XYZ file of C-alpha atoms in Angstrom:
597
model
C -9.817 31.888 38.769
C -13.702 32.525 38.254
C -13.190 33.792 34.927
C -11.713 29.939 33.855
C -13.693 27.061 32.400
C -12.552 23.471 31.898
C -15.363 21.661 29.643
C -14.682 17.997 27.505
C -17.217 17.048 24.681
C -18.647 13.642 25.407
C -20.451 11.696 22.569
C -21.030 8.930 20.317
C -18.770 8.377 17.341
C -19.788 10.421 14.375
C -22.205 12.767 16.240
C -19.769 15.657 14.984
C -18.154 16.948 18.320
C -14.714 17.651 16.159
C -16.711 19.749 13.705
C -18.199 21.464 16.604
C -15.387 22.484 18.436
C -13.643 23.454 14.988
C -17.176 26.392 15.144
C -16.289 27.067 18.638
C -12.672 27.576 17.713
C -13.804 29.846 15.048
C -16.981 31.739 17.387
C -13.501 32.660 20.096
C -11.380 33.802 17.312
C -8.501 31.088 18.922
C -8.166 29.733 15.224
C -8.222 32.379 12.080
C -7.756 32.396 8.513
C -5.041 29.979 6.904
C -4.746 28.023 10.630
C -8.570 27.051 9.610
C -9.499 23.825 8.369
C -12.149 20.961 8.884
C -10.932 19.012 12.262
C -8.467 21.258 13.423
C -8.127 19.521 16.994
C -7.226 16.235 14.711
C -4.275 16.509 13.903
C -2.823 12.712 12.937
C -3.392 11.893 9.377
C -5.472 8.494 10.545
C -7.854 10.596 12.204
C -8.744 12.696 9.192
C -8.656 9.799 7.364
C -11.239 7.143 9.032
C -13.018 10.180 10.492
C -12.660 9.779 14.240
C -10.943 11.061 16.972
C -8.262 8.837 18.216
C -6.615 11.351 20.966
C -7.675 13.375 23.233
C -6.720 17.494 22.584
C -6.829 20.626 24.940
C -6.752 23.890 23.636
C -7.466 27.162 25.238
C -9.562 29.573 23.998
C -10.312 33.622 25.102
C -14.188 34.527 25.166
C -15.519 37.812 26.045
C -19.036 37.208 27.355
C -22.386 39.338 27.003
C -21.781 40.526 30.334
C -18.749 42.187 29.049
C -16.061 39.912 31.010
C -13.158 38.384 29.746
C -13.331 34.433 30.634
C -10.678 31.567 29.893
C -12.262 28.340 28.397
C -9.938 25.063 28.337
C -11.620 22.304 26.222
C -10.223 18.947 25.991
C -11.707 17.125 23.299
C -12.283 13.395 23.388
C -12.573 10.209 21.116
C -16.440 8.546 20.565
C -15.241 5.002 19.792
C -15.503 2.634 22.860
C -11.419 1.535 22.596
C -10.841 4.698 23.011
C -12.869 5.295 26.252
C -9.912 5.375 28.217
C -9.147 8.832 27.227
C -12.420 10.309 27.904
C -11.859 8.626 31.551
C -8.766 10.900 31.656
C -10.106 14.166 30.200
C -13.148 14.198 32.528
C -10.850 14.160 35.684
C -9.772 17.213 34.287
C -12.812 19.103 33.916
C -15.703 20.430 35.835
C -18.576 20.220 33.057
C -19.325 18.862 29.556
C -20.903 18.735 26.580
C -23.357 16.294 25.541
C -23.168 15.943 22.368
C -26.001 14.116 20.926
C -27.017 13.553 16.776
C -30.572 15.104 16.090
C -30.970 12.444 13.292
C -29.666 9.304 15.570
C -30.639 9.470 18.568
C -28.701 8.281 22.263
C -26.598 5.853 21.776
C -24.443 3.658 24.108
C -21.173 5.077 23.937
C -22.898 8.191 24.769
C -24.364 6.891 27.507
C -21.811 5.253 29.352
C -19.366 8.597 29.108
C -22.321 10.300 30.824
C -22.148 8.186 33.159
C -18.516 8.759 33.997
C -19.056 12.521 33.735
C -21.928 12.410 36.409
C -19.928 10.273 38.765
C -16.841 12.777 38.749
C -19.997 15.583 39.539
C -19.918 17.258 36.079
C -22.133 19.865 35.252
C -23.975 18.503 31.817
C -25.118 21.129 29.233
C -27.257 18.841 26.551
C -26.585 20.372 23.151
C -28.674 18.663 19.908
C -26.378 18.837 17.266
C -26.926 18.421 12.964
C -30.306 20.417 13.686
C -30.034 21.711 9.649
C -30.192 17.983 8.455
C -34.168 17.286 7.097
C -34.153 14.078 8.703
C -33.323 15.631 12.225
C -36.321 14.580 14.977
C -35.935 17.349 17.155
C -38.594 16.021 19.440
C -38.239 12.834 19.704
C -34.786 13.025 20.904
C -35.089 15.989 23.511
C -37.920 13.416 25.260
C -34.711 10.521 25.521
C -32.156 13.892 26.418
C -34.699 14.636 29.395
C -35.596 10.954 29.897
C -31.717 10.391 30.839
C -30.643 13.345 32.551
C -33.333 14.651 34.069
C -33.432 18.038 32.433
C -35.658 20.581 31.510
C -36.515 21.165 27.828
C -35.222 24.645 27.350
C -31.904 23.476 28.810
C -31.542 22.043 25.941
C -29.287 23.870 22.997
C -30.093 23.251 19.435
C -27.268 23.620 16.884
C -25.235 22.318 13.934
C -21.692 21.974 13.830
C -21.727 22.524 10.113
C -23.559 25.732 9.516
C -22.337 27.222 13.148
C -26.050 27.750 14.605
C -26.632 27.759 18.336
C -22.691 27.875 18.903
C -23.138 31.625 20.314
C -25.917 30.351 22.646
C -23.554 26.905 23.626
C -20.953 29.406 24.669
C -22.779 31.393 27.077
C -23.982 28.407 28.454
C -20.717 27.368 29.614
C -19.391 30.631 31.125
C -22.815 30.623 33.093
C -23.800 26.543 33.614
C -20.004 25.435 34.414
C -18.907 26.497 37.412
C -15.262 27.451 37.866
C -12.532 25.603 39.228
C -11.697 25.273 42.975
C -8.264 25.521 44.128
C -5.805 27.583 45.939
C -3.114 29.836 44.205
C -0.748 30.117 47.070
C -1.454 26.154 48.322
C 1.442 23.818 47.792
C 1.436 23.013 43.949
C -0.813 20.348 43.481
C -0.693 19.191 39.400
C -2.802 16.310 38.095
C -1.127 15.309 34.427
C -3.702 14.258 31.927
C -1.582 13.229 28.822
C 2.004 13.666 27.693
C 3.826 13.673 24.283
C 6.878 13.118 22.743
C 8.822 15.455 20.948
C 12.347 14.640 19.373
C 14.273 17.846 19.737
C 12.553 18.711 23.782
C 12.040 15.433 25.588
C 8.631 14.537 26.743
C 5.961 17.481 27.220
C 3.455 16.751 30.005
C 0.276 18.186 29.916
C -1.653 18.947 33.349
C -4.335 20.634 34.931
C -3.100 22.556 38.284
C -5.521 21.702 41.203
C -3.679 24.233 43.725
C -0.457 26.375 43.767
C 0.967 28.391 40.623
C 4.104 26.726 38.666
C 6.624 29.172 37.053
C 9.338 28.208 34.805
C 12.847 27.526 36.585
C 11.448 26.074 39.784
C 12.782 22.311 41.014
C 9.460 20.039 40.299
C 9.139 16.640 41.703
C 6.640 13.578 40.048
C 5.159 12.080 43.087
C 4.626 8.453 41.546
C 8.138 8.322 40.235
C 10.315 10.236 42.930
C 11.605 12.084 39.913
C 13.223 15.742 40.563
C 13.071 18.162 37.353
C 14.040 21.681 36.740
C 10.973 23.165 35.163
C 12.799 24.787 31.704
C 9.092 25.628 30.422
C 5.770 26.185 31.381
C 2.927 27.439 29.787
C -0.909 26.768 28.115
C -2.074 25.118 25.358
C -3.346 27.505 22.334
C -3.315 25.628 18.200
C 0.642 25.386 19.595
C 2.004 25.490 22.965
C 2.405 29.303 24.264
C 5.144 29.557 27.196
C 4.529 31.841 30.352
C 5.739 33.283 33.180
C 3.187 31.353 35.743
C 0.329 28.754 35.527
C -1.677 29.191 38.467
C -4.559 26.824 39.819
C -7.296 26.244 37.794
C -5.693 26.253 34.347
C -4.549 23.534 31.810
C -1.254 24.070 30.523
C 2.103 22.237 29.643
C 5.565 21.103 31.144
C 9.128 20.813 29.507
C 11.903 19.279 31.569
C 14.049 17.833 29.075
C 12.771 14.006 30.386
C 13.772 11.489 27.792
C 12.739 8.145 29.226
C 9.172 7.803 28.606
C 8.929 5.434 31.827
C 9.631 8.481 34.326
C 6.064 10.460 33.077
C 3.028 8.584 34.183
C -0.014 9.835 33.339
C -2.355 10.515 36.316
C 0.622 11.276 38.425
C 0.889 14.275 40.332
C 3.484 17.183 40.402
C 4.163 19.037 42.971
C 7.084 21.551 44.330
C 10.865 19.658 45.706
C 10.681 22.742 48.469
C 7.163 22.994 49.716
C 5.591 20.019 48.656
C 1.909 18.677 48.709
C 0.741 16.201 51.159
C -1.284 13.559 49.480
C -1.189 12.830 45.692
C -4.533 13.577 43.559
C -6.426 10.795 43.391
C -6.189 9.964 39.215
C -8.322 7.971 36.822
C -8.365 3.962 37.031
C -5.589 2.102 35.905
C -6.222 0.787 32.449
C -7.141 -3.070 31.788
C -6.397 -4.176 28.233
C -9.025 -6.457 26.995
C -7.122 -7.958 23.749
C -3.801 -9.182 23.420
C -1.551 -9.635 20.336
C 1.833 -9.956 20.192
C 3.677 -7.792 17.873
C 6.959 -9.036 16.104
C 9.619 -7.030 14.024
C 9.752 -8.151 10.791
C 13.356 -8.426 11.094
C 14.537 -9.447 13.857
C 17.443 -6.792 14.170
C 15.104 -4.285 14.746
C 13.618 -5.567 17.716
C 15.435 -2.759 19.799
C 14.236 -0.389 17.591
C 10.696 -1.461 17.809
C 11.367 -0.952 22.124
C 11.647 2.137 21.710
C 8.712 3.236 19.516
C 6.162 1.147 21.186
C 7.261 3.533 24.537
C 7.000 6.703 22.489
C 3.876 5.644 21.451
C 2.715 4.831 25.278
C 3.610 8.452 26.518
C 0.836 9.577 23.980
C -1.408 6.246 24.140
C -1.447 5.560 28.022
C -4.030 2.070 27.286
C -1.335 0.451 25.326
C 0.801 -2.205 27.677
C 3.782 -4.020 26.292
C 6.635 -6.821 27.703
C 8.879 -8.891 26.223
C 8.236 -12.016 24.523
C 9.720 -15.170 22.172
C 8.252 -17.275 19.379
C 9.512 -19.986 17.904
C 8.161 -18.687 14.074
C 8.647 -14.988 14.805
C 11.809 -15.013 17.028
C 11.855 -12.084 19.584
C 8.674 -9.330 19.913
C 6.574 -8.105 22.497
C 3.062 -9.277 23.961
C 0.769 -5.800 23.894
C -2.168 -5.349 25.550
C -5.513 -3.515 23.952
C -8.451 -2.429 24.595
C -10.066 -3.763 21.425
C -9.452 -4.694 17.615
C -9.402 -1.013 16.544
C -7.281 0.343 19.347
C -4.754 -2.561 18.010
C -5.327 -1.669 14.288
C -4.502 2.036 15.277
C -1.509 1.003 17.239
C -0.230 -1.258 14.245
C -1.151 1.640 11.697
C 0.947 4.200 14.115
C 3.567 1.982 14.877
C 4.202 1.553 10.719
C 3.408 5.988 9.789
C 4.802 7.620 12.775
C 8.322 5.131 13.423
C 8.245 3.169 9.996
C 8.177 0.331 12.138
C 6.839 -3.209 9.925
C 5.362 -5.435 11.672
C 3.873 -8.986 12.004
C 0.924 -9.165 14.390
C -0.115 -12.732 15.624
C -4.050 -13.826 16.563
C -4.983 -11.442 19.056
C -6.884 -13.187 22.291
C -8.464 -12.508 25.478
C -6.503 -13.443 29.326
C -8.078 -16.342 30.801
C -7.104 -17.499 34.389
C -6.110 -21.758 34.036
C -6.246 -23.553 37.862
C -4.295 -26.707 38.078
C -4.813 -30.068 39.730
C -2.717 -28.729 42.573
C -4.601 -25.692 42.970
C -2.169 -23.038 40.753
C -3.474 -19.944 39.336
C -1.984 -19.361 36.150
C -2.729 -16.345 34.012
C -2.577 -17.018 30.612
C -2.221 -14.267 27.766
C -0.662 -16.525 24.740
C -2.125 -19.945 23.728
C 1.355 -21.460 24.946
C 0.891 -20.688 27.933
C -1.942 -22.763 28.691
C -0.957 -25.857 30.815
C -0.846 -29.832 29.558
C -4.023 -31.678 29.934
C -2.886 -34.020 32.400
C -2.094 -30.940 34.868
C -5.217 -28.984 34.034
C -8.064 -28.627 36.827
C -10.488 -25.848 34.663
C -10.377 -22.891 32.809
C -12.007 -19.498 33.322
C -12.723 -16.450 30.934
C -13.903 -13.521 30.964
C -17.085 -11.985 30.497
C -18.754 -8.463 30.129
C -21.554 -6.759 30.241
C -23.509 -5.581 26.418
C -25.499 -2.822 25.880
C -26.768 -3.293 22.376
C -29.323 -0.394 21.581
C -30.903 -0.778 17.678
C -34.432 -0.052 16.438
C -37.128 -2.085 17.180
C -36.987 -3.865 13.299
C -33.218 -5.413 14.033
C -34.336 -7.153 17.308
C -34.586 -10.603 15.925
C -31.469 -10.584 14.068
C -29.352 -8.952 16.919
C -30.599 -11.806 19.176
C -29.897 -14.256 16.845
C -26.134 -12.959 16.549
C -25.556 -12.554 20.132
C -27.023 -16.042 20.844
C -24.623 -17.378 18.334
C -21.755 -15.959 20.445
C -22.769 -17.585 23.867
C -24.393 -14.540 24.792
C -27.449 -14.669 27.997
C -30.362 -12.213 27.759
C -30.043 -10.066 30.923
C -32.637 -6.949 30.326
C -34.815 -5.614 27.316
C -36.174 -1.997 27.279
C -37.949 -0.153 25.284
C -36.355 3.202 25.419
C -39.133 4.535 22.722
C -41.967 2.831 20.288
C -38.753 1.674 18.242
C -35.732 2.105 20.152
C -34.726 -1.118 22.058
C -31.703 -1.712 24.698
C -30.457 -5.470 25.206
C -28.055 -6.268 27.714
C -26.031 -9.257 27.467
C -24.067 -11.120 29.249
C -20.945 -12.375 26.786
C -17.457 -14.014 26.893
C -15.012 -11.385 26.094
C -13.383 -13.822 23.394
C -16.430 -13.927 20.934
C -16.868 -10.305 20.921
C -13.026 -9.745 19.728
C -13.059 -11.024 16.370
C -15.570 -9.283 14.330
C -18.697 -9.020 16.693
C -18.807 -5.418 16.158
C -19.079 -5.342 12.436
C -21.772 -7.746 11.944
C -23.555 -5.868 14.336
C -23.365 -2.796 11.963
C -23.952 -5.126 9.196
C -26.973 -6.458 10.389
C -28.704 -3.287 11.793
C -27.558 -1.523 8.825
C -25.184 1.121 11.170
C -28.347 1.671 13.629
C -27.021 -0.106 16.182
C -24.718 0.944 18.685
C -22.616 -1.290 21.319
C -20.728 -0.546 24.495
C -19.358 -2.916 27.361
C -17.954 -3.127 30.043
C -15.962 -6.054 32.176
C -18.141 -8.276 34.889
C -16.103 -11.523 35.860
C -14.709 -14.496 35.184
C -16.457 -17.679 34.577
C -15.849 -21.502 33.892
C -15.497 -22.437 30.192
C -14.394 -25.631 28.242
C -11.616 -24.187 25.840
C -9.374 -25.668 23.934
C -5.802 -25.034 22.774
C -6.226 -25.684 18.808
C -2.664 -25.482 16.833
C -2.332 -25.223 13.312
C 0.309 -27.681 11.797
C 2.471 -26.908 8.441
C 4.290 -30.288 7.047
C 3.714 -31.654 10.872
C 5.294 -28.356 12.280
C 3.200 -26.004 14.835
C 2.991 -22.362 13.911
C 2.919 -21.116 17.166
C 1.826 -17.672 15.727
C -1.160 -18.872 14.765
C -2.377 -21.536 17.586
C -5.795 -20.023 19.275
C -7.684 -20.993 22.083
C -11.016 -21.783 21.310
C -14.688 -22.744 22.583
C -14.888 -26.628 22.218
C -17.793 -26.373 20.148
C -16.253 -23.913 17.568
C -13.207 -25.926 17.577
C -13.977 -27.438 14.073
C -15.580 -24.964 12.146
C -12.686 -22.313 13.043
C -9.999 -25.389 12.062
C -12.097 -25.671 8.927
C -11.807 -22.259 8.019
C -8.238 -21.299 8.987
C -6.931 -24.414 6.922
C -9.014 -22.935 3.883
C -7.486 -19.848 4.549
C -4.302 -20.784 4.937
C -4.687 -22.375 1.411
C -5.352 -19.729 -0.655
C -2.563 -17.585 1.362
C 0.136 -19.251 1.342
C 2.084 -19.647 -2.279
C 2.798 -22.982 -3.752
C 6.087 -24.980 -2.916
C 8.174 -27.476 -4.888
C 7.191 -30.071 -2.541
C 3.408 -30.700 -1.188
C 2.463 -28.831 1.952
C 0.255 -30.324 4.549
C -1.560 -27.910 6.521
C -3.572 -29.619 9.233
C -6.092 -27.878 12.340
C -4.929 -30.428 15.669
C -5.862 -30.074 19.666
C -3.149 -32.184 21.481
C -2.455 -35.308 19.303
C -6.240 -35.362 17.187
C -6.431 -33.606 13.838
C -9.342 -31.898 13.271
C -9.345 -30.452 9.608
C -6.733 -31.081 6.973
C -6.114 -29.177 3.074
C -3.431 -29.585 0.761
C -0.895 -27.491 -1.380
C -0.544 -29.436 -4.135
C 3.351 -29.176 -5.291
C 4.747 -26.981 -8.416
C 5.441 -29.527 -11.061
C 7.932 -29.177 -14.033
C 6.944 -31.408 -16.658
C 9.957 -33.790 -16.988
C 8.384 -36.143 -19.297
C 7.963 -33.293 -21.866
C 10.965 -34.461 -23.888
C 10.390 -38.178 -24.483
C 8.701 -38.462 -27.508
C 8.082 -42.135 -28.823
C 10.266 -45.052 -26.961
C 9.313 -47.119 -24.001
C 6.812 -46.145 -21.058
C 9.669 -47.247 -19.075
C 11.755 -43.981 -19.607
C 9.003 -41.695 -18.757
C 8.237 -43.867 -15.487
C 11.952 -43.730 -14.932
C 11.714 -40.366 -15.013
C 8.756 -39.654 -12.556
C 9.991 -41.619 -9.914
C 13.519 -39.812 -9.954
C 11.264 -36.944 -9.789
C 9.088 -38.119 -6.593
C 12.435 -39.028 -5.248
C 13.550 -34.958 -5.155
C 10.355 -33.822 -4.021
C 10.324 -36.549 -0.936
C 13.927 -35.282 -0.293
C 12.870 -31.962 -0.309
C 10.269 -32.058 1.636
C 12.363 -32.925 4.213
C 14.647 -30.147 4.059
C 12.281 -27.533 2.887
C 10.731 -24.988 4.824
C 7.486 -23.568 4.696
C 7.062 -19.252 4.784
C 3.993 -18.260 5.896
C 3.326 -14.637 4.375
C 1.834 -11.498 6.248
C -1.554 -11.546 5.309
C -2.053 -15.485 6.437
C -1.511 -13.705 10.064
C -4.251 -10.991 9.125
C -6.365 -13.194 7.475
C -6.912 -15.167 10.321
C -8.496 -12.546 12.265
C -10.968 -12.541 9.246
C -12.747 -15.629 9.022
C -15.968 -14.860 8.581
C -15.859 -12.689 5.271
């Protein structure tokens, strides 16, 4: 066991931890020739695609050391984006140091910090490592003083390198067989497993991944899943190279993998413990926090005969996404779907794109929103999820929502027009620091709700990408919202009803019926689309109706045969109207998310 390291890579999004781990891959000889290509712990399409890393991967790798030893490393990587933060939580229970990762041309920046954060409080050892150190624009300097300013280390702790060109990865490997100390545990305790992430796989069940704390696991042996009572026989066991490599033991210490033939996804819970049926442990390992989803959107099959279908991909998908939450839900527009829970607009555009690539699963998405808690006159808590949900009026006492906590940190320049933006979301100044001469921190305090439309790209619109923003969940706090429904021909969509601020009531009614407008195709009859809360309308546009021309073959006579002939026409269309129904395409859904472009 003191020849084994367990190390994650913390860091910001786009500070080029994949690309660095693809060198130290390369420095261990773990990946070689044809196996070799750019991300190689990425392995979704929709990572390489958008650039980011969306899961987290282990992988062992062999490393003989200058002092001639042979030593085990198990990395786990992680995602930078803050949805995803929920699987850095889990890969840093797993490990006993890290990586900071930090971009010689950027600088700190809050996702960073806040990751540190969690590594320090699960007593992580922290090797700094300045990365893109070949890139002219890199300020060496200036960000080793806000490395040492943070952590509290010394300067020649500090490793320069560049995932690209492969310098300093030599120098970041010794550093972790000597900085990182090895893990603690007991090969002959009762098996003590903590399981870290699990995937699906269609011919061999569900394959757990874990990190064993004490005891040794060998294949055949009845396992049991503490949180779950489960019983297994354990078919397969083994560790985690570029594919999964079966053995005849794991013992404590190392990361490897389970196969048991489970098929219900429900039965693996990640952060559960396993443990021996014969000589079990006493106390389950204490895992990461359970997950709160910030956002929530329902999702709806397109058709509605493939709502079982869509079941059972959205729990595939939760084996290998443990954030997502799902249950059951009706609409009166979309029939039967599922309310899902989030922890932001990306994580839910991720979800949606995985849902559609991995299970060919279409489907509608309505306006995502935020839980607020509604009290009644009589006292009644009522969580509410869905706009429908809220109670009348007449019963209502007050409404609270929720608010978090911003860190904002932008140069000095972008102050103003940061402020500005956060003001214009009900945002309170809490702190402003000056990290350097022109690197400033705001914290704010927010409403959840403002920040889940499109907060985050007008932040990186209006810093120009300098900006970075992390946040975390504070309390709840009185607010005067409204329900606000959009009405087609006098009918509610209740897809698209949102609760909103009072004062933004108007302008967002305003802009969805504009929207709505362009979106939605032109009938044979006229189409009313109005914005109302309870019985007032608010905004109102008009779909003019498709017209034939049914005066086109009078030519000459009376007036009174073409008038005859537009008021049998007005006749249809009123008659029509009445009957006719109003489809509201796909992107109307979408577009509403988009108001502001």
């Amino acid at each position: 066991m003191k020849n084994i390291r367990n190390f994650c890579i913390i860091a910001h999004i786009d500070h080029g931890k994949s690309t660095l781990a693809d060198r130290l891959l390369e420095q261990t000889k773990t990946v070689v020739g044809k196996e070799m290509q750019d991300q190689v712990l990425d392995d979704m399409d929709l990572e390489r695609e958008r650039g980011i890393t969306i899961k987290s991967h282990a992988i062992q790798m062999d490393y003989i050391a200058n002092d001639g030893q042979k030593y085990v490393l198990n990395l786990i990587d992680t995602p930078g984006h803050v949805d995803f933060s929920y699987e850095v939580s889990r890969s840093i229970a797993a490990c006993e140091g890290a990586l900071l990762v930090v971009d010689a041309t950027q600088g700190i920046q809050a996702q960073t910090i806040s990751n540190l954060y969690q590594a320090i409080n699960h007593d992580l050892e922290i090797i700094p490592v300045l990365n893109k150190m070949d890139m002219p624009s890199a300020m060496p300097d200036e960000v080793e003083d806000q490395i040492i300013e943070l952590i509290g280390c010394k300067r020649e702790d500090i490793i320069h390198a560049s995932g690209r060109t492969g310098m300093g990865v030599p120098e970041i490997l010794e550093a972790i067989v000597n900085r990182i100390p090895c893990p603690i545990g007991d090969p002959d305790a009762p098996l003590q497993c903590l399981i870290f992430d699990s995937v699906f796989n269609s011919f061999r069940g569900i394959i757990a991944y874990y990190k064993v704390v004490n005891g040794t696991i060998k294949p055949g042996e009845m396992v049991k899943f503490v949180a779950t009572g489960k019983e297994y026989d354990a078919d397969e066991v083994g560790v985690l190279r570029l594919d999964l490599e079966p053995r005849k033991e794991v013992k404590a210490g190392d990361v490897g993998y389970i196969i048991s033939g489970i098929k219900t996804s429900k039965e693996v819970k990640v952060g559960d413990t396993i443990t021996h049926l014969e000589r079990p442990c006493d106390k389950a390992i204490d895992g990461f926090e359970e997950v709160k989803p910030m956002v929530f959107a329902g999702i709806y099959p397109i058709d509605t005969e493939d709502y079982e279908d869509l079941r059972a991909s959205i729990e595939k998908l939760q084996l290998n996404d443990a954030s997502l939450t799902f249950q059951p839900e009706s609409s009166l527009a979309l029939g039967f779907g599922f309310r899902c829970g989030f922890l932001g607009l990306l994580h839910m555009e991720i979800v949606q794109e995985r849902l559609d690539r991995e299970f060919n699963q279409a489907v509608i998405t309505t306006v995502p929103n935020v839980p607020y808690k509604a009290y009644t006159r009589k006292g009644e808590l009522i969580e509410v999820h869905m706009p429908s949900a809220l109670p009348e009026p007449t019963v209502l006492d007050h409404v609270e929502e929720p608010y978090i906590r911003a860190q904002v940190i932008t140069k000095s320049e972008y102050v103003g027009t940061i402020m500005t933006l956060c003001m214009s979301k009900r945002g309170m100044l809490q702190k402003q620091t000056y990290l350097t001469s022109d690197r400033v921190e705001l914290e704010y305090d927010m409403p959840l709700a403002e920040i889940v439309f499109d907060f985050y790209d007008r932040l990186k619109s209006l810093s120009r990408g300098y900006a970075s923003f992390d946040y975390y969940p504070i309390d709840y706090r009185p607010s005067q919202l409204v329900k606000m429904d959009i009405l087609l021909n006098g009918e509610k969509v209740d897809a698209l009803s949102t609760l909103t601020f009072v004062d933004n009531a108007v302008i967002i009614g305003r802009k969805m019926c504009e929207k709505l407008k362009e979106l939605i195709p032109r009938q044979q009859f006229e189409v009313a689309i109005q914005a109302a809360i309870g019985a007032k309308i608010i905004a109102r546009e008009t779909i003019k109706a498709v017209r034939k021309d049914v005066t086109a073959k009078c030519y000459g006579g009376d007036v009174s045969r073409k008038r005859k002939l537009l008021e049998k026409q007005k006749e249809g269309k009123k008659r029509m109207k009445q009957i006719g129904k109003v489809e509201v395409p796909q992107k109307a859904f979408l577009a509403v998310l988009k108001l502001d472009e």
